[in-house]
Amino acid sequence: MQGPARVLIVGRDDAHDHSLAEKLSESGFESLIAEITRSAAELSGSRRPDVVVLNMQSSEARRRPRAYVALAQTLKNTTLASRMRIMCVGADSKLDLRKAAPHFDDMLIGEVNADQVCHRLHALVRLNTMHEELVRRLGTSARYGLDAPPPIAAPGTIRDVRILVLGEVMEFTGLKAALSGSAELVGALTNTAALDFLSRSAFDTVIVNAGIDIGPYIEFARELRRNSRQYNLPLLLLADRDALQGMKSLFEAGFTDVVAKPYAAEELHIRVDTLVRESRFRDALRDIYSRARHFATSDALTGLYNRGFLMEHLESVIADAARTSQSFSLARLSLSNMD
């Protein structure tokens, strides 16, 4: 297990920097705030960040928003992109949001909320760790002379998206208009109906369209997460801003992300696209994990990698840790009575 994920925040914002840095520390991140002119030194150092957060609410970004988007585009076109996620926070209508969105792994629009930033950072870091580990395992398999599936990148254009919408029936038409041409929407009026739909059909995400009273939907989120098959299904909550004050508790209940009402169609489209892209990338990585196993590297009884593969793999882990000045932990388990 690697040490704390490192987050580089580009752009100083006196109104939010202290609270954001505090939340990041509480959440187990190692963070650094730098102006865009100093970011190159941090990005080229031996201890590179796991996530770069471009703070569009910083004074510098407000003056030069295009420079921040250009930095994201440059990073996406370098070899760093395979080992580092790029996140945009505090974007507003001064940017062409849909044009800028493809350059980021995640984009939070509007006022910065530290709890939401931390929650989304955890999701990006988990996905990045999963991707890195897969690439490393495929490299170890190649050294064994085994044919293995090629490594994959995050998906580009998202097609054939199916969304289940639970809640306010009067706003269903508005949601369809906001997501027009990008997704098929299916409506459910009650928690029970929504759970029934999910048991019988596959969806890319669930949108809970609430108002002031979100209490009934918190139980829905908890019920959804009790089902192992639905544990990672994206769950997006739309609710009045006043109902989102305790955002951390909503994430703990099982919501993947939240959007405050009223929202712009562009914002909803970007949030849904981000969640679906992330979910499909995770599913693709899992598929590659299962296909990458081979009898020559696995124990026949347990399906676990054998000792030879482990030692070969550890060499690459240690080499990566030394190259990136990153610490890591190794846990050993002993299993008895396997028969």
mmCIF file of C-alpha atoms in Angstrom:
data_model
loop_
_atom_site.group_PDB
_atom_site.id
_atom_site.type_symbol
_atom_site.label_atom_id
_atom_site.label_comp_id
_atom_site.label_asym_id
_atom_site.label_seq_id
_atom_site.Cartn_x
_atom_site.Cartn_y
_atom_site.Cartn_z
ATOM 1 C CA MET A 1 0.000 0.000 0.000
ATOM 2 C CA GLN A 2 1.387 3.403 -0.963
ATOM 3 C CA GLY A 3 1.720 6.364 1.382
ATOM 4 C CA PRO A 4 -0.617 9.377 1.375
ATOM 5 C CA ALA A 5 -1.651 10.653 -2.039
ATOM 6 C CA ARG A 6 -0.043 13.956 -2.987
ATOM 7 C CA VAL A 7 -2.250 16.780 -4.271
ATOM 8 C CA LEU A 8 -0.882 19.855 -6.048
ATOM 9 C CA ILE A 9 -3.319 22.784 -5.987
ATOM 10 C CA VAL A 10 -2.494 25.316 -8.686
ATOM 11 C CA GLY A 11 -3.728 28.804 -7.855
ATOM 12 C CA ARG A 12 -3.965 30.585 -4.509
ATOM 13 C CA ASP A 13 -7.392 31.510 -3.169
ATOM 14 C CA ASP A 14 -7.253 33.374 0.154
ATOM 15 C CA ALA A 15 -10.962 32.806 0.826
ATOM 16 C CA HIS A 16 -10.780 29.003 0.650
ATOM 17 C CA ASP A 17 -7.135 27.839 0.860
ATOM 18 C CA HIS A 18 -7.052 27.361 4.634
ATOM 19 C CA SER A 19 -10.288 25.349 4.861
ATOM 20 C CA LEU A 20 -9.393 23.251 1.813
ATOM 21 C CA ALA A 21 -5.879 22.475 3.085
ATOM 22 C CA GLU A 22 -7.331 21.542 6.461
ATOM 23 C CA LYS A 23 -9.894 19.191 4.905
ATOM 24 C CA LEU A 24 -7.257 17.592 2.706
ATOM 25 C CA SER A 25 -5.071 16.917 5.733
ATOM 26 C CA GLU A 26 -8.014 15.458 7.682
ATOM 27 C CA SER A 27 -8.768 13.202 4.708
ATOM 28 C CA GLY A 28 -5.216 11.832 4.622
ATOM 29 C CA PHE A 29 -3.843 13.777 1.662
ATOM 30 C CA GLU A 30 -0.475 15.496 1.425
ATOM 31 C CA SER A 31 -1.123 18.840 -0.270
ATOM 32 C CA LEU A 32 0.808 21.778 -1.676
ATOM 33 C CA ILE A 33 -0.493 25.079 -3.050
ATOM 34 C CA ALA A 34 1.486 26.851 -5.779
ATOM 35 C CA GLU A 35 1.003 29.544 -8.396
ATOM 36 C CA ILE A 36 0.855 28.396 -12.009
ATOM 37 C CA THR A 37 4.339 29.819 -12.660
ATOM 38 C CA ARG A 38 5.813 27.462 -10.016
ATOM 39 C CA SER A 39 3.792 24.380 -10.924
ATOM 40 C CA ALA A 40 6.334 23.180 -13.513
ATOM 41 C CA ALA A 41 8.958 22.650 -10.817
ATOM 42 C CA GLU A 42 6.566 20.525 -8.752
ATOM 43 C CA LEU A 43 5.432 18.527 -11.781
ATOM 44 C CA SER A 44 8.969 17.738 -12.914
ATOM 45 C CA GLY A 45 10.337 16.794 -9.491
ATOM 46 C CA SER A 46 10.958 13.238 -8.329
ATOM 47 C CA ARG A 47 7.945 13.343 -5.971
ATOM 48 C CA ARG A 48 5.262 14.111 -8.516
ATOM 49 C CA PRO A 49 1.650 14.707 -7.460
ATOM 50 C CA ASP A 50 -1.002 12.040 -7.814
ATOM 51 C CA VAL A 51 -3.648 14.669 -8.581
ATOM 52 C CA VAL A 52 -3.326 18.218 -9.889
ATOM 53 C CA VAL A 53 -6.196 20.491 -8.838
ATOM 54 C CA LEU A 54 -6.597 23.646 -10.922
ATOM 55 C CA ASN A 55 -8.366 26.183 -8.717
ATOM 56 C CA MET A 56 -10.372 28.386 -11.057
ATOM 57 C CA GLN A 57 -11.527 30.562 -8.150
ATOM 58 C CA SER A 58 -7.991 31.763 -7.492
ATOM 59 C CA SER A 59 -7.258 35.376 -8.381
ATOM 60 C CA GLU A 60 -4.737 34.332 -11.019
ATOM 61 C CA ALA A 61 -7.153 31.916 -12.697
ATOM 62 C CA ARG A 62 -9.825 34.605 -12.835
ATOM 63 C CA ARG A 63 -7.381 36.811 -14.717
ATOM 64 C CA ARG A 64 -5.998 34.071 -16.981
ATOM 65 C CA PRO A 65 -8.508 31.191 -17.185
ATOM 66 C CA ARG A 66 -7.217 30.045 -20.559
ATOM 67 C CA ALA A 67 -3.717 29.542 -19.143
ATOM 68 C CA TYR A 68 -5.124 27.034 -16.641
ATOM 69 C CA VAL A 69 -7.002 25.118 -19.318
ATOM 70 C CA ALA A 70 -3.848 25.146 -21.454
ATOM 71 C CA LEU A 71 -1.890 23.635 -18.541
ATOM 72 C CA ALA A 72 -4.458 20.833 -18.245
ATOM 73 C CA GLN A 73 -4.302 20.206 -21.991
ATOM 74 C CA THR A 74 -0.495 20.096 -21.905
ATOM 75 C CA LEU A 75 -0.472 17.630 -19.006
ATOM 76 C CA LYS A 76 -2.989 15.405 -20.799
ATOM 77 C CA ASN A 77 -0.649 15.180 -23.782
ATOM 78 C CA THR A 78 2.405 14.103 -21.773
ATOM 79 C CA THR A 79 3.458 10.772 -20.295
ATOM 80 C CA LEU A 80 2.427 12.163 -16.886
ATOM 81 C CA ALA A 81 -1.224 11.631 -17.810
ATOM 82 C CA SER A 82 -1.024 7.876 -17.237
ATOM 83 C CA ARG A 83 0.051 8.347 -13.609
ATOM 84 C CA MET A 84 -1.701 11.537 -12.617
ATOM 85 C CA ARG A 85 -5.302 12.765 -12.553
ATOM 86 C CA ILE A 86 -6.260 16.360 -13.355
ATOM 87 C CA MET A 87 -9.157 18.062 -11.600
ATOM 88 C CA CYS A 88 -10.759 21.472 -12.112
ATOM 89 C CA VAL A 89 -12.646 23.167 -9.269
ATOM 90 C CA GLY A 90 -14.591 26.428 -9.204
ATOM 91 C CA ALA A 91 -15.171 26.648 -12.961
ATOM 92 C CA ASP A 92 -17.838 29.094 -14.144
ATOM 93 C CA SER A 93 -19.448 30.446 -17.297
ATOM 94 C CA LYS A 94 -16.281 32.395 -18.198
ATOM 95 C CA LEU A 95 -15.011 29.086 -19.522
ATOM 96 C CA ASP A 96 -16.513 27.198 -22.426
ATOM 97 C CA LEU A 97 -17.296 24.352 -20.023
ATOM 98 C CA ARG A 98 -18.057 21.603 -22.534
ATOM 99 C CA LYS A 99 -14.974 22.464 -24.562
ATOM 100 C CA ALA A 100 -12.761 22.506 -21.464
ATOM 101 C CA ALA A 101 -14.209 19.367 -19.813
ATOM 102 C CA PRO A 102 -12.323 16.758 -21.946
ATOM 103 C CA HIS A 103 -9.005 18.091 -20.618
ATOM 104 C CA PHE A 104 -9.929 17.172 -17.035
ATOM 105 C CA ASP A 105 -10.606 13.895 -15.235
ATOM 106 C CA ASP A 106 -13.103 15.737 -13.053
ATOM 107 C CA MET A 107 -14.645 19.210 -13.059
ATOM 108 C CA LEU A 108 -16.562 20.811 -10.182
ATOM 109 C CA ILE A 109 -18.517 23.883 -11.228
ATOM 110 C CA GLY A 110 -19.330 26.851 -9.014
ATOM 111 C CA GLU A 111 -18.263 27.638 -5.457
ATOM 112 C CA VAL A 112 -15.612 25.365 -3.975
ATOM 113 C CA ASN A 113 -16.861 22.976 -1.286
ATOM 114 C CA ALA A 114 -13.985 21.319 0.567
ATOM 115 C CA ASP A 115 -15.956 18.158 1.462
ATOM 116 C CA GLN A 116 -16.956 17.608 -2.153
ATOM 117 C CA VAL A 117 -13.411 18.218 -3.399
ATOM 118 C CA CYS A 118 -12.010 15.666 -0.927
ATOM 119 C CA HIS A 119 -14.653 13.097 -1.810
ATOM 120 C CA ARG A 120 -13.982 13.411 -5.527
ATOM 121 C CA LEU A 121 -10.217 13.316 -4.927
ATOM 122 C CA HIS A 122 -10.572 9.980 -3.123
ATOM 123 C CA ALA A 123 -12.417 8.586 -6.161
ATOM 124 C CA LEU A 124 -9.723 9.813 -8.563
ATOM 125 C CA VAL A 125 -6.885 8.454 -6.423
ATOM 126 C CA ARG A 126 -8.537 5.032 -6.104
ATOM 127 C CA LEU A 127 -8.998 4.861 -9.863
ATOM 128 C CA ASN A 128 -5.442 6.004 -10.488
ATOM 129 C CA THR A 129 -4.044 3.411 -8.058
ATOM 130 C CA MET A 130 -6.105 0.682 -9.706
ATOM 131 C CA HIS A 131 -4.846 1.718 -13.161
ATOM 132 C CA GLU A 132 -1.201 1.914 -12.057
ATOM 133 C CA GLU A 133 -1.356 -1.497 -10.414
ATOM 134 C CA LEU A 134 -2.862 -3.032 -13.533
ATOM 135 C CA VAL A 135 -0.129 -1.583 -15.741
ATOM 136 C CA ARG A 136 2.474 -2.920 -13.316
ATOM 137 C CA ARG A 137 0.931 -6.419 -13.278
ATOM 138 C CA LEU A 138 0.765 -6.511 -17.061
ATOM 139 C CA GLY A 139 4.447 -5.559 -17.135
ATOM 140 C CA THR A 140 5.284 -8.413 -14.768
ATOM 141 C CA SER A 141 3.275 -10.834 -16.909
ATOM 142 C CA ALA A 142 5.186 -9.686 -19.994
ATOM 143 C CA ARG A 143 8.480 -10.462 -18.251
ATOM 144 C CA TYR A 144 7.129 -13.985 -17.745
ATOM 145 C CA GLY A 145 6.714 -14.171 -21.521
ATOM 146 C CA LEU A 146 2.920 -14.329 -21.255
ATOM 147 C CA ASP A 147 0.437 -12.792 -23.626
ATOM 148 C CA ALA A 148 -1.680 -10.284 -21.707
ATOM 149 C CA PRO A 149 -4.423 -7.831 -22.645
ATOM 150 C CA PRO A 150 -3.047 -4.414 -23.602
ATOM 151 C CA PRO A 151 -3.339 -1.660 -20.980
ATOM 152 C CA ILE A 152 -6.254 0.705 -21.466
ATOM 153 C CA ALA A 153 -6.855 4.423 -21.092
ATOM 154 C CA ALA A 154 -9.893 6.219 -19.763
ATOM 155 C CA PRO A 155 -12.745 6.138 -22.296
ATOM 156 C CA GLY A 156 -13.233 9.065 -24.653
ATOM 157 C CA THR A 157 -16.697 9.590 -26.079
ATOM 158 C CA ILE A 158 -19.452 8.013 -23.964
ATOM 159 C CA ARG A 159 -22.354 6.393 -25.831
ATOM 160 C CA ASP A 160 -25.488 4.369 -25.013
ATOM 161 C CA VAL A 161 -25.855 5.824 -21.514
ATOM 162 C CA ARG A 162 -28.851 4.654 -19.461
ATOM 163 C CA ILE A 163 -29.894 6.693 -16.432
ATOM 164 C CA LEU A 164 -32.471 5.861 -13.787
ATOM 165 C CA VAL A 165 -34.141 8.981 -12.340
ATOM 166 C CA LEU A 166 -35.768 8.759 -8.913
ATOM 167 C CA GLY A 167 -37.879 11.533 -7.449
ATOM 168 C CA GLU A 168 -39.683 14.713 -8.522
ATOM 169 C CA VAL A 169 -41.826 13.719 -11.510
ATOM 170 C CA MET A 170 -42.543 17.346 -12.475
ATOM 171 C CA GLU A 171 -38.840 17.933 -13.209
ATOM 172 C CA PHE A 172 -38.323 14.787 -15.298
ATOM 173 C CA THR A 173 -38.898 16.657 -18.574
ATOM 174 C CA GLY A 174 -36.306 19.249 -17.595
ATOM 175 C CA LEU A 175 -33.748 16.529 -16.913
ATOM 176 C CA LYS A 176 -34.444 14.932 -20.296
ATOM 177 C CA ALA A 177 -33.913 18.293 -21.970
ATOM 178 C CA ALA A 178 -30.654 18.919 -20.090
ATOM 179 C CA LEU A 179 -29.296 15.506 -21.103
ATOM 180 C CA SER A 180 -30.867 15.521 -24.550
ATOM 181 C CA GLY A 181 -29.060 13.347 -27.060
ATOM 182 C CA SER A 182 -26.569 11.962 -24.539
ATOM 183 C CA ALA A 183 -28.593 9.480 -22.476
ATOM 184 C CA GLU A 184 -31.769 7.415 -22.202
ATOM 185 C CA LEU A 185 -33.708 8.293 -19.040
ATOM 186 C CA VAL A 186 -36.057 5.971 -17.134
ATOM 187 C CA GLY A 187 -38.206 7.381 -14.331
ATOM 188 C CA ALA A 188 -39.078 5.827 -10.963
ATOM 189 C CA LEU A 189 -41.488 7.471 -8.509
ATOM 190 C CA THR A 190 -40.563 5.550 -5.354
ATOM 191 C CA ASN A 191 -37.502 4.010 -3.730
ATOM 192 C CA THR A 192 -39.035 0.548 -4.100
ATOM 193 C CA ALA A 193 -39.693 1.047 -7.810
ATOM 194 C CA ALA A 194 -36.141 2.278 -8.351
ATOM 195 C CA LEU A 195 -34.626 -0.726 -6.581
ATOM 196 C CA ASP A 196 -36.838 -3.003 -8.663
ATOM 197 C CA PHE A 197 -35.661 -1.372 -11.906
ATOM 198 C CA LEU A 198 -32.041 -1.816 -10.812
ATOM 199 C CA SER A 199 -32.570 -5.505 -10.031
ATOM 200 C CA ARG A 200 -33.941 -6.177 -13.516
ATOM 201 C CA SER A 201 -31.890 -3.920 -15.791
ATOM 202 C CA ALA A 202 -28.452 -2.319 -16.087
ATOM 203 C CA PHE A 203 -27.977 1.426 -15.700
ATOM 204 C CA ASP A 204 -24.895 3.621 -15.944
ATOM 205 C CA THR A 205 -25.939 5.926 -13.128
ATOM 206 C CA VAL A 206 -28.835 6.874 -10.865
ATOM 207 C CA ILE A 207 -29.995 10.472 -10.451
ATOM 208 C CA VAL A 208 -31.940 11.227 -7.284
ATOM 209 C CA ASN A 209 -33.969 14.358 -8.013
ATOM 210 C CA ALA A 210 -34.891 15.734 -4.592
ATOM 211 C CA GLY A 211 -36.002 19.046 -3.166
ATOM 212 C CA ILE A 212 -35.676 20.353 0.382
ATOM 213 C CA ASP A 213 -36.521 16.998 2.037
ATOM 214 C CA ILE A 214 -33.781 14.520 1.178
ATOM 215 C CA GLY A 215 -34.337 12.222 4.181
ATOM 216 C CA PRO A 216 -36.172 9.438 2.271
ATOM 217 C CA TYR A 217 -33.440 9.351 -0.353
ATOM 218 C CA ILE A 218 -30.654 8.911 2.208
ATOM 219 C CA GLU A 219 -32.174 5.548 3.129
ATOM 220 C CA PHE A 220 -32.361 4.689 -0.583
ATOM 221 C CA ALA A 221 -28.629 5.398 -0.917
ATOM 222 C CA ARG A 222 -27.843 3.174 2.058
ATOM 223 C CA GLU A 223 -30.045 0.382 0.724
ATOM 224 C CA LEU A 224 -28.371 0.598 -2.664
ATOM 225 C CA ARG A 225 -24.897 0.271 -1.150
ATOM 226 C CA ARG A 226 -25.917 -2.823 0.825
ATOM 227 C CA ASN A 227 -26.180 -4.638 -2.503
ATOM 228 C CA SER A 228 -22.671 -5.669 -3.554
ATOM 229 C CA ARG A 229 -23.678 -5.565 -7.231
ATOM 230 C CA GLN A 230 -24.678 -1.911 -6.930
ATOM 231 C CA TYR A 231 -21.941 -0.793 -4.554
ATOM 232 C CA ASN A 232 -20.014 1.192 -7.188
ATOM 233 C CA LEU A 233 -22.978 2.387 -9.263
ATOM 234 C CA PRO A 234 -22.744 6.208 -9.532
ATOM 235 C CA LEU A 235 -25.460 7.926 -7.482
ATOM 236 C CA LEU A 236 -25.948 11.642 -8.159
ATOM 237 C CA LEU A 237 -28.112 13.783 -5.865
ATOM 238 C CA LEU A 238 -29.859 16.913 -7.153
ATOM 239 C CA ALA A 239 -31.242 19.012 -4.290
ATOM 240 C CA ASP A 240 -31.839 22.567 -3.131
ATOM 241 C CA ARG A 241 -28.659 24.236 -1.899
ATOM 242 C CA ASP A 242 -30.017 24.586 1.655
ATOM 243 C CA ALA A 243 -30.428 20.803 1.857
ATOM 244 C CA LEU A 244 -26.760 20.213 0.990
ATOM 245 C CA GLN A 245 -25.195 21.875 4.031
ATOM 246 C CA GLY A 246 -24.214 18.533 5.578
ATOM 247 C CA MET A 247 -22.540 17.305 2.410
ATOM 248 C CA LYS A 248 -20.082 14.980 4.163
ATOM 249 C CA SER A 249 -22.950 12.959 5.688
ATOM 250 C CA LEU A 250 -24.470 12.532 2.221
ATOM 251 C CA PHE A 251 -21.260 11.035 0.907
ATOM 252 C CA GLU A 252 -21.054 8.752 3.935
ATOM 253 C CA ALA A 253 -24.603 7.570 3.180
ATOM 254 C CA GLY A 254 -23.536 6.455 -0.285
ATOM 255 C CA PHE A 255 -24.024 9.331 -2.724
ATOM 256 C CA THR A 256 -21.247 9.611 -5.290
ATOM 257 C CA ASP A 257 -21.748 13.283 -6.050
ATOM 258 C CA VAL A 258 -24.154 16.187 -5.537
ATOM 259 C CA VAL A 259 -25.364 19.116 -7.650
ATOM 260 C CA ALA A 260 -27.196 22.079 -6.128
ATOM 261 C CA LYS A 261 -30.388 23.428 -7.659
ATOM 262 C CA PRO A 262 -30.849 25.463 -9.719
ATOM 263 C CA TYR A 263 -28.216 24.037 -12.053
ATOM 264 C CA ALA A 264 -27.271 24.782 -15.635
ATOM 265 C CA ALA A 265 -27.767 22.088 -18.274
ATOM 266 C CA GLU A 266 -24.014 22.200 -19.000
ATOM 267 C CA GLU A 267 -23.189 21.469 -15.362
ATOM 268 C CA LEU A 268 -25.512 18.471 -15.181
ATOM 269 C CA HIS A 269 -24.214 17.110 -18.468
ATOM 270 C CA ILE A 270 -20.589 17.375 -17.311
ATOM 271 C CA ARG A 271 -21.266 15.786 -13.910
ATOM 272 C CA VAL A 272 -23.135 12.839 -15.462
ATOM 273 C CA ASP A 273 -20.511 12.377 -18.188
ATOM 274 C CA THR A 274 -17.718 12.406 -15.575
ATOM 275 C CA LEU A 275 -19.408 9.813 -13.369
ATOM 276 C CA VAL A 276 -20.262 7.484 -16.271
ATOM 277 C CA ARG A 277 -16.758 7.782 -17.723
ATOM 278 C CA GLU A 278 -15.228 6.979 -14.331
ATOM 279 C CA SER A 279 -17.568 4.008 -13.797
ATOM 280 C CA ARG A 280 -16.912 2.505 -17.221
ATOM 281 C CA PHE A 281 -13.158 2.939 -16.795
ATOM 282 C CA ARG A 282 -13.348 1.105 -13.449
ATOM 283 C CA ASP A 283 -15.369 -1.729 -15.014
ATOM 284 C CA ALA A 284 -12.909 -2.012 -17.906
ATOM 285 C CA LEU A 285 -9.976 -2.219 -15.484
ATOM 286 C CA ARG A 286 -11.709 -5.003 -13.561
ATOM 287 C CA ASP A 287 -12.258 -6.910 -16.790
ATOM 288 C CA ILE A 288 -8.579 -6.591 -17.698
ATOM 289 C CA TYR A 289 -7.595 -7.722 -14.193
ATOM 290 C CA SER A 290 -9.585 -10.939 -14.607
ATOM 291 C CA ARG A 291 -8.285 -11.595 -18.126
ATOM 292 C CA ALA A 292 -4.663 -10.934 -17.148
ATOM 293 C CA ARG A 293 -4.485 -13.925 -14.791
ATOM 294 C CA HIS A 294 -2.695 -17.005 -16.118
ATOM 295 C CA PHE A 295 -2.158 -20.512 -14.755
ATOM 296 C CA ALA A 296 1.614 -20.019 -14.981
ATOM 297 C CA THR A 297 1.506 -17.155 -12.479
ATOM 298 C CA SER A 298 -1.383 -18.254 -10.229
ATOM 299 C CA ASP A 299 -1.907 -20.862 -7.545
ATOM 300 C CA ALA A 300 -4.410 -23.473 -8.735
ATOM 301 C CA LEU A 301 -6.159 -23.808 -5.368
ATOM 302 C CA THR A 302 -6.647 -20.178 -4.324
ATOM 303 C CA GLY A 303 -6.325 -18.330 -7.646
ATOM 304 C CA LEU A 304 -3.790 -16.001 -5.990
ATOM 305 C CA TYR A 305 -0.547 -15.058 -7.687
ATOM 306 C CA ASN A 306 2.285 -17.502 -6.925
ATOM 307 C CA ARG A 307 5.533 -16.721 -5.109
ATOM 308 C CA GLY A 308 7.565 -16.229 -8.285
ATOM 309 C CA PHE A 309 5.127 -13.642 -9.609
ATOM 310 C CA LEU A 310 5.027 -11.920 -6.219
ATOM 311 C CA MET A 311 8.811 -11.503 -6.011
ATOM 312 C CA GLU A 312 9.001 -10.271 -9.596
ATOM 313 C CA HIS A 313 6.154 -7.863 -8.954
ATOM 314 C CA LEU A 314 7.669 -6.539 -5.720
ATOM 315 C CA GLU A 315 10.833 -5.598 -7.585
ATOM 316 C CA SER A 316 8.824 -3.298 -9.852
ATOM 317 C CA VAL A 317 6.915 -1.832 -6.874
ATOM 318 C CA ILE A 318 10.183 -1.047 -5.077
ATOM 319 C CA ALA A 319 11.709 0.450 -8.228
ATOM 320 C CA ASP A 320 8.665 2.684 -8.749
ATOM 321 C CA ALA A 321 8.720 3.780 -5.106
ATOM 322 C CA ALA A 322 12.399 4.718 -5.350
ATOM 323 C CA ARG A 323 11.877 6.589 -8.620
ATOM 324 C CA THR A 324 8.962 8.651 -7.287
ATOM 325 C CA SER A 325 10.269 9.078 -3.703
ATOM 326 C CA GLN A 326 7.054 7.429 -2.504
ATOM 327 C CA SER A 327 6.790 5.195 0.524
ATOM 328 C CA PHE A 328 4.680 2.040 0.593
ATOM 329 C CA SER A 329 3.593 -0.651 3.048
ATOM 330 C CA LEU A 330 3.570 -4.430 2.670
ATOM 331 C CA ALA A 331 1.145 -6.616 4.633
ATOM 332 C CA ARG A 332 1.577 -10.376 5.086
ATOM 333 C CA LEU A 333 -1.337 -12.727 5.789
ATOM 334 C CA SER A 334 -1.116 -16.358 6.812
ATOM 335 C CA LEU A 335 -4.067 -18.612 5.889
ATOM 336 C CA SER A 336 -4.493 -21.972 7.616
ATOM 337 C CA ASN A 337 -6.808 -24.947 7.096
ATOM 338 C CA MET A 338 -7.393 -24.360 3.386
ATOM 339 C CA ASP A 339 -8.756 -27.874 2.789
#
